[in-house]
Each structure stands twice: as C-alpha cells, then as structure tokens.
Short mmCIF file of N, CA, C and O in Angstrom, two decimals:
data_model
loop_
_atom_site.label_atom_id
_atom_site.label_comp_id
_atom_site.label_asym_id
_atom_site.label_seq_id
_atom_site.Cartn_x
_atom_site.Cartn_y
_atom_site.Cartn_z
N MET A 1 103.41 26.04 201.81
CA MET A 1 104.01 24.71 200.70
C MET A 1 103.21 24.09 200.20
O MET A 1 102.59 23.61 200.93
N GLY A 2 103.41 24.01 199.07
CA GLY A 2 102.23 23.16 197.91
C GLY A 2 102.90 22.08 197.49
O GLY A 2 103.88 21.18 198.26
N VAL A 3 102.45 21.21 197.04
CA VAL A 3 102.64 19.69 196.20
C VAL A 3 104.20 19.72 195.94
O VAL A 3 105.23 19.23 196.33
N LYS A 4 104.34 20.91 194.92
CA LYS A 4 105.28 20.80 194.27
C LYS A 4 106.69 21.42 194.84
O LYS A 4 107.72 21.13 194.53
N GLY A 5 106.19 22.10 195.69
CA GLY A 5 107.70 22.71 197.06
C GLY A 5 108.28 21.81 197.35
O GLY A 5 109.31 21.73 197.43
N PHE A 6 107.07 20.85 197.82
CA PHE A 6 107.58 19.72 198.84
C PHE A 6 108.61 18.57 198.21
O PHE A 6 109.07 17.91 198.51
N ALA A 7 108.34 18.21 196.58
CA ALA A 7 108.53 17.58 196.34
C ALA A 7 110.37 18.09 195.57
O ALA A 7 110.81 16.96 195.48
N TRP A 8 110.07 19.25 195.58
CA TRP A 8 111.75 19.96 195.37
C TRP A 8 112.17 19.91 196.52
O TRP A 8 113.91 19.62 196.57
N VAL A 9 111.64 19.80 197.73
CA VAL A 9 112.66 19.61 198.96
C VAL A 9 113.15 18.30 199.16
O VAL A 9 114.12 18.03 199.36
N LEU A 10 112.34 17.67 198.57
CA LEU A 10 112.52 15.81 198.95
C LEU A 10 113.33 15.75 197.81
O LEU A 10 114.39 14.93 198.50
N VAL A 11 114.14 16.54 196.70
CA VAL A 11 114.71 16.02 195.51
C VAL A 11 116.10 16.65 196.57
O VAL A 11 116.99 16.18 196.05
N ALA A 12 115.92 17.91 196.87
CA ALA A 12 117.57 18.21 197.38
C ALA A 12 117.45 17.61 198.46
O ALA A 12 119.05 17.60 198.80
N LEU A 13 117.03 17.13 199.35
CA LEU A 13 117.57 16.36 200.30
C LEU A 13 117.85 15.01 199.98
O LEU A 13 118.91 14.81 200.69
N GLY A 14 117.32 14.50 199.08
CA GLY A 14 117.86 12.73 198.44
C GLY A 14 119.12 13.34 197.85
O GLY A 14 120.14 12.43 198.17
N LEU A 15 119.15 14.33 197.21
CA LEU A 15 120.81 14.61 196.65
C LEU A 15 121.78 14.82 197.45
O LEU A 15 122.78 14.49 197.65
N ALA A 16 121.42 15.80 198.76
CA ALA A 16 122.37 15.81 199.62
C ALA A 16 122.83 14.95 200.04
O ALA A 16 124.11 14.22 200.78
N LEU A 17 121.74 13.93 200.66
CA LEU A 17 122.31 12.67 201.28
C LEU A 17 122.99 11.49 200.26
O LEU A 17 123.70 10.70 200.77
N VAL A 18 122.72 11.71 199.11
CA VAL A 18 123.60 10.74 198.31
C VAL A 18 124.91 11.59 198.49
O VAL A 18 125.56 10.70 198.34
N LEU A 19 125.09 12.48 197.98
CA LEU A 19 126.38 13.26 198.39
C LEU A 19 127.14 12.96 199.75
O LEU A 19 128.41 12.28 199.39
N TYR A 20 126.49 13.30 200.69
CA TYR A 20 127.10 12.68 201.71
C TYR A 20 127.22 11.43 202.03
O TYR A 20 128.28 10.65 202.46
N GLY A 21 126.19 10.48 201.89
CA GLY A 21 126.65 9.14 201.99
C GLY A 21 127.66 8.41 200.91
O GLY A 21 128.41 7.86 201.02
N TRP A 22 127.87 9.12 199.53
CA TRP A 22 128.66 8.78 198.94
C TRP A 22 130.32 8.85 199.36
O TRP A 22 131.28 8.29 199.18
N GLN A 23 130.06 10.39 199.92
CA GLN A 23 131.69 10.60 200.29
C GLN A 23 131.79 9.92 201.86
O GLN A 23 133.22 9.68 202.06
N THR A 24 131.09 9.71 202.49
CA THR A 24 131.44 8.81 203.81
C THR A 24 131.01 7.61 203.77
O THR A 24 131.65 6.73 204.54
N ARG A 25 130.90 6.95 202.53
CA ARG A 25 130.88 5.44 202.41
C ARG A 25 129.71 4.94 203.49
O ARG A 25 129.91 3.87 204.07
N ASN A 26 128.92 5.77 203.57
CA ASN A 26 127.44 5.78 204.58
C ASN A 26 126.29 5.12 203.87
O ASN A 26 126.16 5.44 202.46
N PRO A 27 125.57 4.01 204.33
CA PRO A 27 124.07 3.83 203.87
C PRO A 27 123.24 4.50 203.48
O PRO A 27 122.35 4.73 203.09
N ALA A 28 123.60 6.10 204.01
CA ALA A 28 122.52 7.31 203.72
C ALA A 28 122.28 7.56 201.98
O ALA A 28 121.21 8.37 202.01
N ALA A 29 123.09 6.98 201.47
CA ALA A 29 123.10 7.43 199.92
C ALA A 29 121.89 6.58 199.18
O ALA A 29 121.55 7.09 198.64
N PHE A 30 121.69 5.20 199.45
CA PHE A 30 120.62 4.53 199.38
C PHE A 30 119.39 5.21 199.81
O PHE A 30 117.98 5.48 199.06
N VAL A 31 119.17 5.97 200.93
CA VAL A 31 117.99 6.55 201.22
C VAL A 31 117.78 7.85 201.16
O VAL A 31 116.80 8.43 200.30
N GLY A 32 118.91 8.90 200.39
CA GLY A 32 118.93 9.80 199.42
C GLY A 32 118.77 9.54 198.17
O GLY A 32 117.40 10.27 197.35
N LEU A 33 118.83 8.48 197.56
CA LEU A 33 118.22 8.21 196.16
C LEU A 33 117.17 7.81 196.20
O LEU A 33 116.07 8.12 195.35
N ALA A 34 116.79 7.27 197.09
CA ALA A 34 115.03 6.83 197.10
C ALA A 34 114.20 8.38 197.34
O ALA A 34 113.33 7.97 196.76
N LEU A 35 114.67 8.79 198.31
CA LEU A 35 113.77 10.25 198.86
C LEU A 35 114.00 10.89 197.02
O LEU A 35 112.69 11.83 197.02
N ALA A 36 115.13 11.35 196.64
CA ALA A 36 114.90 11.87 195.33
C ALA A 36 114.17 11.35 194.21
O ALA A 36 113.47 12.03 193.57
N LEU A 37 114.21 10.04 194.16
CA LEU A 37 113.28 9.53 193.20
C LEU A 37 112.02 9.44 193.42
O LEU A 37 110.65 9.90 192.57
N VAL A 38 111.65 9.54 194.64
CA VAL A 38 110.11 10.13 195.04
C VAL A 38 109.54 11.56 194.46
O VAL A 38 108.70 11.78 194.18
N GLY A 39 110.64 12.26 195.23
CA GLY A 39 110.32 13.84 194.71
C GLY A 39 110.19 14.23 192.86
O GLY A 39 109.48 14.98 192.73
N ILE A 40 110.91 13.16 192.37
CA ILE A 40 111.03 12.92 190.87
C ILE A 40 109.53 12.74 190.28
O ILE A 40 108.88 13.34 189.46
N VAL A 41 109.37 11.51 191.21
CA VAL A 41 107.93 10.61 190.71
C VAL A 41 106.63 12.21 190.95
O VAL A 41 105.78 11.92 190.47
N VAL A 42 106.57 12.72 192.40
CA VAL A 42 105.92 13.37 192.76
C VAL A 42 105.79 14.67 191.86
O VAL A 42 104.55 14.89 191.39
N LEU A 43 106.71 14.92 191.28
CA LEU A 43 106.79 16.15 190.21
C LEU A 43 106.31 15.67 189.18
O LEU A 43 105.78 16.56 188.20
N ALA A 44 106.44 14.72 188.12
CA ALA A 44 106.47 14.23 187.33
C ALA A 44 104.52 14.13 186.71
O ALA A 44 103.98 14.06 186.30
N THR A 45 104.26 13.58 188.29
CA THR A 45 102.82 13.52 188.34
C THR A 45 101.70 14.17 189.07
O THR A 45 100.44 14.30 188.84
N SER A 46 102.46 15.46 189.60
CA SER A 46 101.70 16.46 190.06
C SER A 46 100.95 17.78 188.82
O SER A 46 101.45 17.74 187.76
N GLY A 47 99.88 17.76 189.18
CA GLY A 47 98.87 18.69 188.29
C GLY A 47 98.35 17.75 186.84
O GLY A 47 97.43 18.48 186.05
N ARG A 48 98.50 16.57 187.35
CA ARG A 48 97.73 15.73 185.86
C ARG A 48 96.39 15.26 186.86
O ARG A 48 96.47 14.32 187.16
N ARG A 49 95.30 15.48 186.64
CA ARG A 49 94.14 15.19 186.72
C ARG A 49 93.03 14.85 186.02
O ARG A 49 93.30 15.08 184.20
N PRO A 50 92.46 13.93 185.75
CA PRO A 50 91.63 13.30 184.50
C PRO A 50 90.47 14.39 184.46
O PRO A 50 90.08 15.31 185.40
N ARG A 51 90.39 14.76 183.15
CA ARG A 51 89.42 15.70 182.96
C ARG A 51 87.90 14.64 183.13
O ARG A 51 87.98 13.47 182.57
N ARG A 52 86.98 15.24 182.80
CA ARG A 52 85.57 15.06 183.09
C ARG A 52 84.78 15.00 181.83
O ARG A 52 85.08 15.74 180.63
#
C-alpha cells in the first residue's frame, strides 16, 4: 500500500468515526475529523516534489 492508499484509508476511517461519534454523541467524532483532515492533507501534498 502506498502513501495515497494509506491516506484514503485514513479518510474513510475518519469519516466512519465521525458518523459513529455523531450518532452516539461520542467524542470519537473529533478523532475521526482529525484523521480525515490528516488524510486530506496527505492526499493534497502527495506527489509534489520540488524540481531541481
């Protein structure tokens, strides 16, 4: 699994935790939101390498 695959897994897991935490009024929603944001940031910055 590459970096992009790992980032997609983070986004999916984060969204699942957000939905679970929102339905059960659990603080897991904040953890899910953080995971999803980290996954989105990794996806946005992956593959951008400075050229020489």
